[in-house]
Amino acid sequence: MKPLTLFLRGAVGALGLMLSACSQSDAPVSQAASTVAEAALPAGCLIGANEAIGGPINLIDQTGRMVTQENFHEAPTLIYFGFTYCPDVCPLALQVEKATLARIGQQGQVIQPVLITLDPARDTPEKLAAYVSSKAFPDGLSGLTGTPAQIDAAAKAFKVAYSKESDSTSASEYLIAHSSFLYLMDENWRLMAMYPSTLSPDEAAACLKGAMKTEENPT
């Protein structure tokens, strides 16, 4: 690939995309290679390989099955980090993801959507099973949880910033402030693209299409 270096912090700062469940949290600082001209991409969309983002996972899915990245080698995987008690950002991100995948057509049907919780204390496999089955979310959405150490390792691998914050205004007791991005991984668990959850379905679809086109026609 011909690298076009993009600094995510600059994009985040320009667009005000420091997102979280209810409050702001630091976004990952990264560089990404791109074979698509920056002007052709939606703002915040980063396309290309980046070995600094992504890594092995050892988690549990909503059925109670132990899974690693090897369980997702048959198709591209679209990952979002959030939690089921999230009042607004997470469910909206997943609803937009559903609309985004619908806009891609057959390619969208191949992509495996995955939600990795940042709240393993409350997000048990049973809780995730009920949550990911919502018709408002992408079809076939897989929910992953694990021990706090396993979740922390996954978050660090994807440069996800998150922290526990008390919430005396609701029955949830606490919320998880976190950066809010989606990560498209290829069949070999390498980053193809990442983008903030605030992109519209059309913008996110353009980002994913650009990433898959680049993957099919590397230069």
XYZ file of C-alpha atoms in Angstrom:
219
model
C 0.000 0.000 0.000
C 1.043 3.605 -0.570
C 0.780 5.126 2.898
C -1.097 8.355 3.404
C -0.551 9.162 7.058
C -3.618 10.394 8.885
C -3.641 11.457 12.495
C -6.818 10.415 14.244
C -6.496 12.977 17.013
C -6.574 15.745 14.439
C -9.732 14.379 12.884
C -11.334 13.943 16.257
C -10.434 17.436 17.376
C -11.721 19.018 14.200
C -15.068 17.255 14.314
C -15.659 17.184 18.059
C -15.894 13.399 18.025
C -14.749 12.660 21.553
C -17.573 10.280 22.333
C -18.632 8.189 25.272
C -21.636 6.655 26.885
C -22.521 9.816 28.749
C -19.333 11.841 29.049
C -16.140 12.458 27.128
C -13.143 10.162 27.117
C -9.780 10.299 25.371
C -9.811 8.859 21.855
C -6.999 6.640 20.597
C -4.006 8.355 19.033
C -2.989 6.490 15.905
C -1.631 6.603 12.408
C -3.117 4.706 9.498
C -2.088 3.966 5.943
C -4.530 4.727 3.161
C -4.643 4.099 -0.571
C -7.697 6.309 -0.986
C -7.249 10.036 -1.329
C -8.151 11.789 1.913
C -10.597 14.064 0.103
C -12.554 11.028 -1.141
C -13.239 9.729 2.370
C -15.831 10.904 4.868
C -14.218 12.981 7.607
C -12.905 10.675 10.332
C -12.751 7.571 8.108
C -9.322 5.944 8.181
C -8.532 3.192 5.708
C -5.535 0.907 5.679
C -3.384 -1.471 7.656
C -2.226 -0.391 11.092
C -0.444 -2.961 13.218
C -0.836 -0.740 16.288
C -4.612 -1.262 16.336
C -6.126 -4.685 16.917
C -4.793 -7.821 18.503
C -5.706 -11.241 19.873
C -8.871 -11.584 21.940
C -9.917 -14.267 24.433
C -13.550 -13.686 25.317
C -16.943 -15.343 25.786
C -19.849 -14.884 23.390
C -23.533 -14.551 24.254
C -23.972 -18.332 24.153
C -21.241 -18.917 26.729
C -18.731 -20.169 24.145
C -15.076 -19.215 24.491
C -13.935 -17.342 21.373
C -10.738 -15.854 19.982
C -9.976 -13.937 16.795
C -9.717 -17.323 15.058
C -13.499 -17.650 15.294
C -13.856 -14.693 12.950
C -11.609 -15.745 10.072
C -14.321 -16.504 7.517
C -15.425 -12.930 6.838
C -14.608 -9.321 7.714
C -15.614 -8.354 11.254
C -17.022 -4.972 12.282
C -16.285 -4.360 15.970
C -17.839 -1.858 18.350
C -16.927 -1.454 22.040
C -19.816 -0.440 24.299
C -22.095 -1.810 27.004
C -25.743 -2.746 27.444
C -26.515 -0.160 30.129
C -25.354 2.634 27.808
C -28.313 5.023 27.570
C -27.699 6.665 24.224
C -24.408 6.507 22.292
C -24.099 2.707 22.112
C -27.636 1.831 21.013
C -27.575 4.662 18.477
C -24.220 3.463 17.116
C -25.619 -0.053 16.662
C -28.785 1.237 14.990
C -26.678 3.275 12.565
C -24.497 0.215 11.981
C -27.566 -1.765 10.941
C -28.528 0.945 8.442
C -24.927 1.158 7.226
C -24.670 -2.554 6.469
C -28.007 -2.430 4.650
C -26.630 0.288 2.361
C -23.677 -1.907 1.363
C -25.927 -4.668 0.051
C -24.432 -8.134 -0.363
C -21.075 -7.045 1.043
C -22.846 -5.859 4.176
C -24.473 -9.248 4.603
C -21.049 -10.901 4.688
C -19.616 -8.641 7.410
C -19.877 -10.071 10.953
C -20.963 -7.371 13.452
C -19.534 -7.720 16.957
C -20.181 -5.841 20.202
C -17.459 -6.151 22.851
C -18.679 -4.997 26.243
C -16.669 -2.627 28.409
C -18.825 -3.570 31.423
C -18.133 -7.263 32.103
C -19.427 -7.044 35.683
C -22.983 -6.538 34.450
C -22.865 -7.758 30.863
C -23.075 -11.506 31.329
C -23.558 -13.787 28.318
C -27.260 -13.965 29.191
C -27.562 -10.185 29.334
C -25.733 -9.813 26.030
C -27.880 -12.503 24.388
C -31.025 -10.510 25.100
C -29.399 -7.235 24.056
C -27.888 -8.279 20.719
C -31.137 -9.964 19.644
C -32.832 -6.567 19.283
C -34.245 -6.097 15.796
C -33.000 -2.518 15.922
C -29.416 -3.777 15.804
C -27.528 -5.532 12.978
C -28.670 -9.035 12.098
C -26.350 -11.668 13.519
C -24.761 -9.261 15.997
C -22.439 -11.177 18.310
C -21.917 -9.996 21.895
C -18.623 -10.687 23.659
C -17.761 -10.432 27.333
C -15.130 -11.910 29.654
C -13.210 -11.223 32.817
C -12.184 -7.617 33.548
C -8.626 -8.541 32.586
C -9.744 -10.051 29.274
C -11.876 -7.024 28.433
C -9.077 -4.662 29.374
C -6.668 -6.548 27.124
C -9.082 -6.328 24.185
C -9.686 -2.617 24.775
C -5.955 -1.935 24.932
C -5.386 -3.877 21.721
C -7.823 -1.591 19.922
C -6.689 1.579 21.710
C -10.124 2.040 23.287
C -10.143 4.567 26.119
C -12.720 3.858 28.843
C -13.357 4.502 32.505
C -16.011 3.752 35.107
C -17.965 6.785 36.319
C -20.523 6.958 39.117
C -24.050 7.950 38.161
C -26.276 8.962 41.038
C -29.010 10.194 38.706
C -30.159 6.763 37.522
C -30.698 3.229 38.708
C -27.652 2.023 36.794
C -25.306 3.224 39.608
C -22.456 3.772 37.180
C -21.740 4.294 33.503
C -18.727 3.612 31.322
C -17.213 6.631 29.596
C -15.530 5.431 26.426
C -14.275 6.396 23.004
C -16.741 5.399 20.310
C -15.329 3.986 17.073
C -16.009 1.049 14.781
C -13.210 -1.192 13.536
C -13.379 -3.262 10.352
C -11.019 -6.245 10.545
C -10.241 -8.550 7.639
C -10.293 -12.360 7.721
C -6.753 -12.371 9.061
C -7.719 -9.990 11.889
C -5.897 -7.017 10.383
C -7.381 -3.542 10.462
C -9.052 -2.501 7.206
C -10.751 0.678 8.410
C -11.940 2.563 11.462
C -14.367 5.427 11.831
C -16.218 7.339 14.576
C -19.741 6.238 15.438
C -21.069 9.718 14.610
C -20.826 9.148 10.854
C -24.171 8.872 9.093
C -25.124 5.531 7.523
C -24.215 6.877 4.091
C -20.830 8.150 5.298
C -20.038 4.940 7.161
C -21.063 2.877 4.129
C -18.706 4.932 1.952
C -15.895 4.278 4.429
C -16.508 0.525 4.470
C -16.879 0.336 0.696
C -13.621 2.208 0.293
C -11.860 -0.191 2.645
C -13.181 -3.292 0.885
C -12.378 -1.879 -2.550
C -8.834 -1.133 -1.402
C -8.510 -4.657 -0.016
C -9.646 -6.152 -3.327
C -7.381 -3.903 -5.421
C -4.185 -3.211 -3.439
C -1.573 -1.031 -5.107
